[in-house]
């Protein structure tokens, strides 16, 4: 028998991260809208926010747009969203 | 029982191993060399990196590729160990934060990862810069480029329909690595123009869409020869504010050399002439609504006077309306002469050069050049 080595990272343990708890309710919650910078991303998120308002009565909206769709969100924006938002919606995949 | 503790699958023989790699979806659709531990150890030993040394970190998905995993994929691609320093340098290059790999790796645009190699390593490992430059048949060219794609597939999950959302992609995604034909170039080697010494070996990476063949056989003067190049660069289908790579065939390069045209002069001429009227772009659906609003794209379209440029009707279809002045507004491919790399490669005969547009309908990503580390002493 010969072992053929796994070329993927599946056996590599991912970096430890704790998933955020599911919010108990969205009524009055501050929602983050993170557009990735691609065309119409924030316009799409604004429509999503309209639905969230109508169906779940969400509260304040916090908007951020990535300067580069290919890079992570700037650390300051990510920190701000994490600090103030109950949940964040991000878009758009083209 | 195999002695290794590295994760993998156990097989009875090589043929079973080849089929098992297909079954595991570890390939690019072509058979791979099954990576056994001795093969991977030998590959790793040919480079200067420790097994756990990080060659590439992709921050959007938080994926880290070490030299060990690079070596596994290099074995699978069919690389000889002596190719590994070039492989590693190329991975470091595409992992450079400026390259923002996530975009070209996952976009609908379907970019290939072009690797241009300069310096003494080309001859040392048999990297080809001559005839059939982009075609099959040369092990170093084929397998070094292939390793990058296998790393994207296997380590970054850039699989079709998963993270790789290419609408169509193109064949260059299998492999696109070649040596610059420095001897046939009218200029200093590409890497010297980018700040390296001639005696250093380097890789230069570029996120490339499929190339256009620029076919010219009856021109000798640069201002005749380059007309077709500029026209090709201004083709509507690939027109964008993005970057370009031109690979001149030696036959075409000779004309530039004889006329004494410098690299800078050639780039300036190409930039100046690779342009189209804004009216054409609007009529062809190349101008998206946000281009008329975003300050950067307005500057691309209208130049330094973009603040005073005609804004047109405040209508949802403003970007599609051809205004009277649009026939006289010329939009250039890219933002300036430095938005292109000029290289030389191919066989001695034939007026067939190549224009590669950059990935993306925007600016794409910058060119990145990295040094290839010296060979590990025996």
Short mmCIF file of C-alpha atoms in Angstrom, two decimals:
data_model
loop_
_atom_site.label_atom_id
_atom_site.label_comp_id
_atom_site.label_asym_id
_atom_site.label_seq_id
_atom_site.Cartn_x
_atom_site.Cartn_y
_atom_site.Cartn_z
CA UNK A 1 0.00 0.00 0.00
CA UNK A 2 1.18 3.52 -0.78
CA UNK A 3 -0.17 6.71 0.73
CA UNK A 4 -1.07 9.50 -1.69
CA UNK A 5 -0.94 12.79 0.17
CA UNK A 6 -3.96 15.08 0.38
CA UNK A 7 -3.24 18.28 -1.58
CA UNK A 8 -6.18 20.16 -0.02
CA UNK A 9 -6.41 22.01 3.27
CA UNK A 10 -9.36 19.95 4.51
CA UNK A 11 -7.31 18.13 7.08
CA UNK A 12 -5.82 21.41 8.33
CA UNK A 13 -7.78 22.67 11.32
CA UNK A 14 -9.33 26.07 10.54
CA UNK A 15 -8.36 29.07 12.61
CA UNK A 16 -10.43 29.14 15.80
CA UNK A 17 -13.40 31.43 15.43
CA UNK A 18 -16.59 31.66 17.43
CA UNK A 19 -19.79 32.08 15.45
CA UNK A 20 -21.96 34.95 16.65
CA UNK A 21 -25.08 33.93 18.52
CA UNK A 22 -28.32 33.99 16.54
CA UNK A 23 -30.18 37.17 17.55
CA UNK A 24 -33.33 36.47 19.56
CA UNK A 25 -35.27 39.07 17.59
CA UNK A 26 -34.66 41.64 14.91
CA UNK A 27 -37.26 44.18 16.01
CA UNK A 28 -35.41 47.42 16.67
CA UNK A 29 -32.04 45.78 15.91
CA UNK A 30 -29.24 47.74 14.24
CA UNK A 31 -28.46 46.09 10.91
CA UNK A 32 -25.19 46.46 9.04
CA UNK A 33 -25.21 46.66 5.24
CA UNK A 34 -21.77 45.83 3.83
CA UNK A 35 -21.49 46.34 0.08
CA UNK A 36 -18.43 44.73 -1.50
CA UNK A 37 -17.96 47.51 -4.04
CA UNK A 38 -19.41 45.74 -7.06
CA UNK A 39 -22.08 47.36 -9.22
CA UNK A 40 -25.42 48.04 -7.52
CA UNK A 41 -24.32 46.30 -4.31
CA UNK A 42 -25.64 48.99 -1.96
CA UNK A 43 -28.78 49.53 -4.04
CA UNK A 44 -29.50 45.81 -3.63
CA UNK A 45 -28.83 45.97 0.10
CA UNK A 46 -31.15 48.97 0.45
CA UNK A 47 -33.95 46.84 -1.01
CA UNK A 48 -33.08 44.03 1.41
CA UNK A 49 -33.26 46.56 4.24
CA UNK A 50 -36.74 47.66 3.09
CA UNK A 51 -37.92 44.07 3.42
CA UNK A 52 -36.27 43.69 6.82
CA UNK A 53 -38.01 46.85 8.00
CA UNK A 54 -41.38 45.75 6.67
CA UNK A 55 -41.23 42.18 7.94
CA UNK A 56 -39.14 42.40 11.08
CA UNK A 57 -39.21 46.06 12.13
CA UNK A 58 -35.42 46.41 12.22
CA UNK A 59 -34.07 49.67 13.58
CA UNK A 60 -31.04 51.71 12.56
CA UNK A 61 -29.06 50.83 9.41
CA UNK A 62 -25.26 51.12 9.30
CA UNK A 63 -23.79 51.17 5.80
CA UNK A 64 -20.23 50.46 4.66
CA UNK A 65 -18.78 49.85 1.20
CA UNK A 66 -15.51 48.01 0.61
CA UNK A 67 -13.09 50.05 -1.50
CA UNK A 68 -11.98 46.84 -3.24
CA UNK A 69 -14.21 43.83 -3.87
CA UNK A 70 -11.16 41.55 -4.00
CA UNK A 71 -9.86 42.47 -0.53
CA UNK A 72 -11.31 42.02 2.98
CA UNK A 73 -13.33 44.87 4.46
CA UNK A 74 -11.09 47.52 6.05
CA UNK A 75 -10.45 46.67 9.69
CA UNK A 76 -12.09 49.90 10.93
CA UNK A 77 -15.32 49.21 9.05
CA UNK A 78 -15.40 45.61 10.23
CA UNK A 79 -14.84 46.73 13.84
CA UNK A 80 -17.57 49.36 13.62
CA UNK A 81 -20.07 46.89 12.20
CA UNK A 82 -19.15 44.28 14.78
CA UNK A 83 -19.50 46.78 17.61
CA UNK A 84 -22.84 48.33 16.70
CA UNK A 85 -24.77 45.75 14.68
CA UNK A 86 -26.92 42.84 15.72
CA UNK A 87 -26.55 41.35 12.25
CA UNK A 88 -24.80 42.26 8.99
CA UNK A 89 -25.91 41.58 5.43
CA UNK A 90 -23.30 41.65 2.67
CA UNK A 91 -23.57 41.67 -1.12
CA UNK A 92 -23.15 41.35 -4.13
CA UNK A 93 -21.93 38.36 -6.14
CA UNK A 94 -22.33 39.97 -9.57
CA UNK B 1 0.64 -0.03 6.79
CA UNK B 2 2.29 3.13 5.39
CA UNK B 3 4.69 4.85 7.79
CA UNK B 4 3.58 8.40 7.09
CA UNK B 5 1.11 10.23 9.28
CA UNK B 6 0.34 12.84 6.63
CA UNK B 7 -3.34 12.80 5.64
CA UNK B 8 -4.12 11.13 2.37
CA UNK B 9 -5.51 7.98 0.82
CA UNK B 10 -3.93 4.55 0.58
CA UNK B 11 -3.72 2.78 -2.76
CA UNK B 12 -2.36 -0.48 -4.13
CA UNK B 13 -0.56 0.82 -7.20
CA UNK B 14 0.12 3.87 -9.38
CA UNK B 15 -2.83 3.28 -11.71
CA UNK B 16 -5.22 3.09 -8.80
CA UNK B 17 -3.57 6.24 -7.43
CA UNK B 18 -4.14 8.18 -10.66
CA UNK B 19 -7.81 7.19 -10.67
CA UNK B 20 -8.15 7.93 -6.96
CA UNK B 21 -6.94 11.51 -7.49
CA UNK B 22 -9.72 11.96 -10.04
CA UNK B 23 -12.28 10.46 -7.66
CA UNK B 24 -11.18 12.84 -4.89
CA UNK B 25 -11.49 15.81 -7.30
CA UNK B 26 -7.87 16.73 -6.77
CA UNK B 27 -7.12 17.39 -10.43
CA UNK B 28 -7.66 20.06 -13.06
CA UNK B 29 -9.44 17.53 -15.24
CA UNK B 30 -6.16 16.02 -16.46
CA UNK B 31 -4.32 13.15 -14.73
CA UNK B 32 -1.88 14.15 -12.02
CA UNK B 33 1.27 12.56 -10.66
CA UNK B 34 0.13 10.91 -7.42
CA UNK B 35 2.02 12.71 -4.63
CA UNK B 36 3.79 10.24 -2.36
CA UNK B 37 5.68 11.46 0.68
CA UNK B 38 9.15 10.79 -0.80
CA UNK B 39 8.26 12.75 -3.94
CA UNK B 40 6.94 15.66 -1.89
CA UNK B 41 9.98 15.64 0.42
CA UNK B 42 12.29 15.77 -2.59
CA UNK B 43 10.31 18.66 -4.10
CA UNK B 44 10.38 20.63 -0.84
CA UNK B 45 14.12 20.05 -0.41
CA UNK B 46 14.79 21.78 -3.74
CA UNK B 47 13.53 25.10 -2.35
CA UNK B 48 14.73 27.25 0.55
CA UNK B 49 11.49 27.03 2.56
CA UNK B 50 10.63 24.97 5.62
CA UNK B 51 7.60 22.75 5.26
CA UNK B 52 5.49 24.96 7.52
CA UNK B 53 6.61 28.24 5.99
CA UNK B 54 3.71 30.24 4.55
CA UNK B 55 4.05 31.02 0.84
CA UNK B 56 0.56 32.39 0.30
CA UNK B 57 -2.16 33.70 2.60
CA UNK B 58 -5.50 34.59 1.01
CA UNK B 59 -7.18 36.92 3.52
CA UNK B 60 -10.75 37.02 2.19
CA UNK B 61 -11.26 33.30 2.82
CA UNK B 62 -8.44 33.14 5.39
CA UNK B 63 -6.61 30.31 3.65
CA UNK B 64 -2.92 29.65 4.18
CA UNK B 65 -0.75 27.66 1.78
CA UNK B 66 2.53 26.42 3.18
CA UNK B 67 5.57 25.23 1.26
CA UNK B 68 4.49 21.67 2.11
CA UNK B 69 1.15 21.99 0.36
CA UNK B 70 2.78 23.86 -2.51
CA UNK B 71 5.19 20.94 -2.88
CA UNK B 72 2.33 18.40 -2.92
CA UNK B 73 0.61 20.29 -5.73
CA UNK B 74 3.90 20.81 -7.60
CA UNK B 75 4.47 17.04 -7.60
CA UNK B 76 0.95 16.53 -8.88
CA UNK B 77 1.48 19.05 -11.65
CA UNK B 78 4.48 17.06 -12.85
CA UNK B 79 7.20 19.52 -11.79
CA UNK B 80 10.78 18.45 -11.37
CA UNK B 81 12.21 19.45 -7.98
CA UNK B 82 14.47 22.06 -9.63
CA UNK B 83 11.33 23.96 -10.69
CA UNK B 84 10.18 24.44 -7.10
CA UNK B 85 11.95 27.78 -6.42
CA UNK B 86 10.09 29.25 -9.42
CA UNK B 87 6.81 27.73 -8.22
CA UNK B 88 7.30 29.16 -4.75
CA UNK B 89 8.18 32.60 -6.06
CA UNK B 90 5.06 32.61 -8.25
CA UNK B 91 2.86 31.66 -5.30
CA UNK B 92 4.44 34.41 -3.21
CA UNK B 93 3.75 36.82 -6.08
CA UNK B 94 0.06 35.97 -6.45
CA UNK B 95 -0.23 36.04 -2.67
CA UNK B 96 1.12 39.59 -2.52
CA UNK B 97 -1.56 41.80 -0.91
CA UNK B 98 -1.46 44.12 -3.94
CA UNK B 99 -2.46 41.26 -6.23
CA UNK B 100 -5.68 40.71 -4.21
CA UNK B 101 -5.89 37.13 -5.45
CA UNK B 102 -9.51 36.64 -4.38
CA UNK B 103 -10.76 38.76 -7.27
CA UNK B 104 -9.00 37.13 -10.21
CA UNK B 105 -9.41 33.67 -8.65
CA UNK B 106 -13.17 33.76 -8.21
CA UNK B 107 -14.60 36.35 -10.61
CA UNK B 108 -16.97 35.72 -13.51
CA UNK B 109 -14.13 37.14 -15.59
CA UNK B 110 -12.25 33.84 -15.44
CA UNK B 111 -8.64 35.01 -15.34
CA UNK B 112 -5.59 32.90 -16.02
CA UNK B 113 -2.52 33.39 -13.85
CA UNK B 114 0.23 34.37 -16.27
CA UNK B 115 3.82 33.88 -15.08
CA UNK B 116 6.67 35.51 -17.06
CA UNK B 117 10.12 34.30 -15.99
CA UNK B 118 13.37 36.21 -16.41
CA UNK B 119 17.01 35.61 -15.58
CA UNK B 120 19.40 32.65 -15.42
CA UNK B 121 16.88 30.20 -13.99
CA UNK B 122 15.27 29.94 -17.41
CA UNK B 123 18.23 28.14 -18.94
CA UNK B 124 19.03 26.22 -15.78
CA UNK B 125 15.65 24.47 -15.71
CA UNK B 126 14.75 24.52 -19.40
CA UNK B 127 12.03 27.19 -19.32
CA UNK B 128 11.13 27.95 -22.91
CA UNK B 129 10.84 31.37 -24.53
CA UNK B 130 10.95 30.37 -28.18
CA UNK B 131 8.63 28.79 -30.71
CA UNK B 132 5.14 27.63 -29.69
CA UNK B 133 5.59 29.86 -26.67
CA UNK B 134 2.07 29.46 -25.25
CA UNK B 135 1.50 25.97 -26.56
CA UNK B 136 2.08 22.50 -25.14
CA UNK B 137 5.25 20.43 -25.17
CA UNK B 138 7.71 21.91 -22.67
CA UNK B 139 7.70 20.39 -19.20
CA UNK B 140 8.88 23.40 -17.20
CA UNK B 141 6.44 25.81 -18.86
CA UNK B 142 3.52 23.42 -18.57
CA UNK B 143 3.99 22.20 -15.03
CA UNK B 144 5.00 25.40 -13.24
CA UNK B 145 1.91 27.19 -14.50
CA UNK B 146 -0.22 24.15 -13.76
CA UNK B 147 0.89 24.11 -10.13
CA UNK B 148 -0.65 27.53 -9.51
CA UNK B 149 -4.02 26.32 -10.80
CA UNK B 150 -3.86 23.13 -8.72
CA UNK B 151 -3.14 25.23 -5.61
CA UNK B 152 -6.17 27.39 -6.37
CA UNK B 153 -8.36 24.33 -6.95
CA UNK B 154 -7.13 22.25 -4.06
CA UNK B 155 -6.08 24.73 -1.38
CA UNK B 156 -8.31 27.73 -2.08
CA UNK B 157 -11.44 25.81 -3.21
CA UNK B 158 -11.52 27.76 -6.45
CA UNK B 159 -13.46 24.98 -8.13
CA UNK B 160 -15.92 25.63 -10.94
CA UNK B 161 -19.26 26.60 -9.45
CA UNK B 162 -17.89 26.72 -5.92
CA UNK B 163 -15.60 29.71 -5.49
CA UNK B 164 -14.57 29.88 -9.16
CA UNK B 165 -17.55 31.61 -10.72
CA UNK B 166 -16.00 32.07 -14.16
CA UNK B 167 -18.71 32.49 -16.76
CA UNK B 168 -16.56 30.76 -19.37
CA UNK B 169 -12.93 30.96 -18.27
CA UNK B 170 -10.38 30.06 -20.93
CA UNK B 171 -7.68 27.50 -21.69
CA UNK B 172 -4.92 29.66 -20.22
CA UNK B 173 -6.32 28.76 -16.81
CA UNK B 174 -4.76 25.31 -17.16
CA UNK B 175 -1.28 26.82 -17.38
CA UNK B 176 0.28 30.03 -18.66
CA UNK B 177 3.97 30.22 -17.83
CA UNK B 178 6.79 31.13 -20.19
CA UNK B 179 10.29 32.54 -20.29
CA UNK B 180 10.90 35.96 -21.78
CA UNK B 181 13.12 35.65 -24.88
CA UNK B 182 15.62 38.16 -23.51
CA UNK B 183 18.08 37.68 -26.41
CA UNK B 184 15.44 38.68 -28.96
CA UNK B 185 14.24 41.69 -27.04
CA UNK B 186 15.05 45.20 -28.30
CA UNK B 187 15.18 46.38 -24.71
CA UNK B 188 16.54 45.51 -21.32
CA UNK B 189 14.90 42.35 -19.87
CA UNK B 190 11.44 42.86 -18.41
CA UNK B 191 12.63 42.34 -14.82
CA UNK B 192 15.42 44.88 -15.25
CA UNK B 193 12.82 47.42 -16.38
CA UNK B 194 11.02 46.63 -13.12
CA UNK B 195 14.03 47.31 -10.91
CA UNK B 196 15.86 43.99 -10.73
CA UNK B 197 19.39 43.11 -11.89
CA UNK B 198 19.90 41.11 -15.06
CA UNK B 199 21.64 38.37 -13.08
CA UNK B 200 18.63 37.87 -10.78
CA UNK B 201 15.91 35.43 -11.69
CA UNK B 202 12.34 36.63 -11.26
CA UNK B 203 8.70 35.83 -11.91
CA UNK B 204 6.19 38.47 -12.96
CA UNK B 205 2.53 37.59 -12.52
CA UNK B 206 -0.54 39.01 -14.24
CA UNK B 207 -4.25 38.18 -14.16
CA UNK B 208 -4.90 37.62 -17.85
CA UNK B 209 -7.92 37.23 -20.07
CA UNK B 210 -7.51 35.29 -23.31
CA UNK B 211 -5.09 36.75 -25.79
CA UNK B 212 -5.66 38.20 -29.23
CA UNK B 213 -3.23 37.13 -31.95
CA UNK B 214 -1.79 40.26 -33.57
CA UNK B 215 -0.95 39.15 -37.09
CA UNK B 216 1.22 41.54 -39.15
CA UNK B 217 3.51 40.50 -42.00
CA UNK B 218 3.90 43.57 -44.18
CA UNK B 219 5.17 46.26 -41.83
CA UNK B 220 8.74 47.28 -41.03
CA UNK B 221 8.43 50.76 -39.53
CA UNK B 222 7.14 50.92 -35.95
CA UNK B 223 4.40 53.41 -36.78
CA UNK B 224 3.00 50.92 -39.29
CA UNK B 225 3.67 47.77 -37.26
CA UNK B 226 2.06 49.09 -34.09
CA UNK B 227 -1.19 50.19 -35.75
CA UNK B 228 -2.64 46.69 -35.52
CA UNK B 229 -1.44 46.37 -31.94
CA UNK B 230 -3.18 49.58 -30.88
CA UNK B 231 -6.29 48.61 -32.80
CA UNK B 232 -6.34 45.22 -31.09
CA UNK B 233 -5.84 46.84 -27.70
CA UNK B 234 -8.83 49.09 -28.45
CA UNK B 235 -11.07 46.16 -29.39
CA UNK B 236 -14.54 46.75 -27.93
CA UNK B 237 -14.84 43.26 -26.52
CA UNK B 238 -11.91 43.69 -24.15
CA UNK B 239 -12.02 47.48 -23.78
CA UNK B 240 -11.57 48.63 -20.20
CA UNK B 241 -9.53 50.96 -17.98
CA UNK B 242 -7.37 47.95 -17.19
CA UNK B 243 -3.84 46.83 -17.86
CA UNK B 244 -2.30 44.97 -20.80
CA UNK B 245 0.52 42.62 -21.64
CA UNK B 246 1.98 42.54 -25.15
CA UNK B 247 4.31 39.70 -26.08
CA UNK B 248 6.11 40.64 -29.28
CA UNK B 249 7.24 37.86 -31.59
CA UNK B 250 10.98 38.15 -32.35
CA UNK B 251 10.14 39.10 -35.95
CA UNK B 252 8.13 42.10 -34.76
CA UNK B 253 10.64 42.95 -32.04
CA UNK B 254 13.36 43.20 -34.69
CA UNK B 255 11.54 46.09 -36.40
CA UNK B 256 11.40 48.02 -33.15
CA UNK B 257 15.07 47.32 -32.50
CA UNK B 258 16.18 48.41 -35.97
CA UNK B 259 14.24 51.67 -35.63
CA UNK B 260 15.68 52.27 -32.18
CA UNK B 261 12.32 52.60 -30.44
CA UNK B 262 12.70 52.44 -26.67
CA UNK B 263 10.33 50.58 -24.38
CA UNK B 264 8.94 53.89 -23.12
CA UNK B 265 8.39 55.27 -26.61
CA UNK B 266 6.61 52.10 -27.69
CA UNK B 267 4.37 52.12 -24.62
CA UNK B 268 3.54 55.79 -25.08
CA UNK B 269 2.61 55.28 -28.74
CA UNK B 270 0.44 52.28 -27.97
CA UNK B 271 -1.37 54.06 -25.14
CA UNK B 272 -1.99 57.15 -27.26
CA UNK B 273 -3.42 55.14 -30.16
CA UNK B 274 -5.38 52.47 -28.25
CA UNK B 275 -8.51 54.59 -27.91
CA UNK B 276 -12.15 54.74 -28.96
CA UNK B 277 -14.77 57.48 -29.06
CA UNK B 278 -17.03 57.48 -26.01
CA UNK B 279 -19.94 57.26 -28.44
CA UNK B 280 -18.73 53.82 -29.61
CA UNK B 281 -18.44 52.60 -26.05
CA UNK B 282 -21.96 53.78 -25.17
CA UNK B 283 -23.44 52.24 -28.32
CA UNK B 284 -21.78 48.93 -27.43
CA UNK B 285 -23.04 48.78 -23.85
CA UNK B 286 -19.55 49.20 -22.45
CA UNK B 287 -20.42 52.17 -20.24
CA UNK B 288 -22.14 51.10 -17.03
CA UNK B 289 -24.33 53.55 -15.14
CA UNK B 290 -21.89 53.87 -12.26
CA UNK B 291 -19.04 54.85 -14.62
CA UNK B 292 -20.67 58.25 -15.06
CA UNK B 293 -20.92 58.76 -11.31
CA UNK B 294 -17.74 57.27 -9.85
CA UNK B 295 -14.93 59.91 -9.81
CA UNK B 296 -12.25 57.40 -10.88
CA UNK B 297 -14.15 56.15 -13.92
CA UNK B 298 -15.19 59.70 -14.81
CA UNK B 299 -11.49 60.60 -14.88
CA UNK B 300 -10.82 57.59 -17.12
CA UNK B 301 -13.55 58.64 -19.54
CA UNK B 302 -13.15 62.40 -19.52
CA UNK B 303 -9.58 62.95 -18.37
CA UNK B 304 -8.48 65.74 -16.01
CA UNK B 305 -11.51 67.85 -17.03
CA UNK B 306 -13.91 65.25 -15.69
CA UNK B 307 -15.44 67.74 -13.24
CA UNK B 308 -16.62 69.89 -16.10
CA UNK B 309 -17.56 67.08 -18.47
CA UNK B 310 -21.08 67.00 -19.80
CA UNK B 311 -23.21 64.99 -17.41
CA UNK B 312 -26.07 64.47 -19.78
CA UNK B 313 -29.66 63.73 -18.77
CA UNK B 314 -30.29 62.70 -15.21
CA UNK B 315 -32.01 59.56 -16.41
CA UNK B 316 -31.66 55.91 -15.57
CA UNK B 317 -30.28 55.22 -19.04
CA UNK B 318 -27.88 58.20 -19.13
CA UNK B 319 -24.97 55.83 -19.63
CA UNK B 320 -26.50 54.55 -22.85
CA UNK B 321 -27.43 57.93 -24.34
CA UNK B 322 -24.96 59.16 -26.93
CA UNK B 323 -24.54 62.91 -26.49
CA UNK B 324 -23.47 65.12 -29.41
CA UNK B 325 -19.98 65.63 -28.00
CA UNK B 326 -19.35 61.93 -27.38
CA UNK B 327 -17.93 61.33 -30.87
CA UNK B 328 -15.07 63.69 -30.03
CA UNK B 329 -14.31 62.35 -26.56
CA UNK B 330 -11.60 59.71 -26.87
CA UNK B 331 -11.27 57.11 -24.14
CA UNK B 332 -7.97 55.21 -23.88
CA UNK B 333 -7.41 51.64 -22.86
CA UNK B 334 -5.87 51.81 -19.39
CA UNK B 335 -4.95 54.95 -17.49
CA UNK B 336 -1.49 55.58 -18.93
CA UNK B 337 1.51 54.13 -20.80
CA UNK B 338 2.68 52.32 -17.65
CA UNK B 339 -0.48 50.24 -17.64
CA UNK B 340 1.17 47.74 -19.96
CA UNK B 341 4.08 45.34 -19.89
CA UNK B 342 5.98 44.68 -23.09
CA UNK B 343 7.74 41.33 -23.37
CA UNK B 344 9.23 39.27 -26.18
CA UNK B 345 8.82 35.59 -26.93
CA UNK B 346 8.16 33.04 -29.62
CA UNK B 347 9.87 31.49 -32.61
CA UNK B 348 12.26 33.27 -34.95
CA UNK B 349 9.85 33.15 -37.88
CA UNK B 350 6.31 34.46 -38.03
CA UNK B 351 4.64 37.81 -37.47
CA UNK B 352 2.36 36.55 -34.69
CA UNK B 353 2.41 38.55 -31.49
CA UNK B 354 -0.02 38.52 -28.59
CA UNK B 355 -2.09 41.08 -26.72
CA UNK B 356 -3.43 39.92 -23.35
CA UNK B 357 -6.05 42.15 -21.76
CA UNK B 358 -6.14 42.21 -17.97
CA UNK B 359 -8.89 40.41 -16.12
CA UNK B 360 -11.92 42.47 -15.14
CA UNK B 361 -13.99 45.25 -16.58
CA UNK B 362 -12.33 47.59 -14.10
CA UNK B 363 -8.73 48.24 -13.22
CA UNK B 364 -7.76 44.65 -12.57
CA UNK B 365 -4.80 44.00 -10.28
CA UNK B 366 -1.22 45.28 -10.54
CA UNK B 367 1.68 43.37 -12.07
CA UNK B 368 3.80 41.81 -9.32
CA UNK B 369 7.43 40.73 -9.72
CA UNK B 370 9.29 38.59 -7.16
CA UNK B 371 12.77 37.17 -7.07
CA UNK B 372 13.28 33.43 -7.53
CA UNK B 373 15.46 32.21 -4.65
CA UNK B 374 18.79 30.59 -5.51
CA UNK B 375 19.06 26.84 -5.58
CA UNK B 376 19.77 25.03 -2.34
CA UNK B 377 23.44 23.96 -2.39
CA UNK B 378 23.97 20.20 -2.69
#
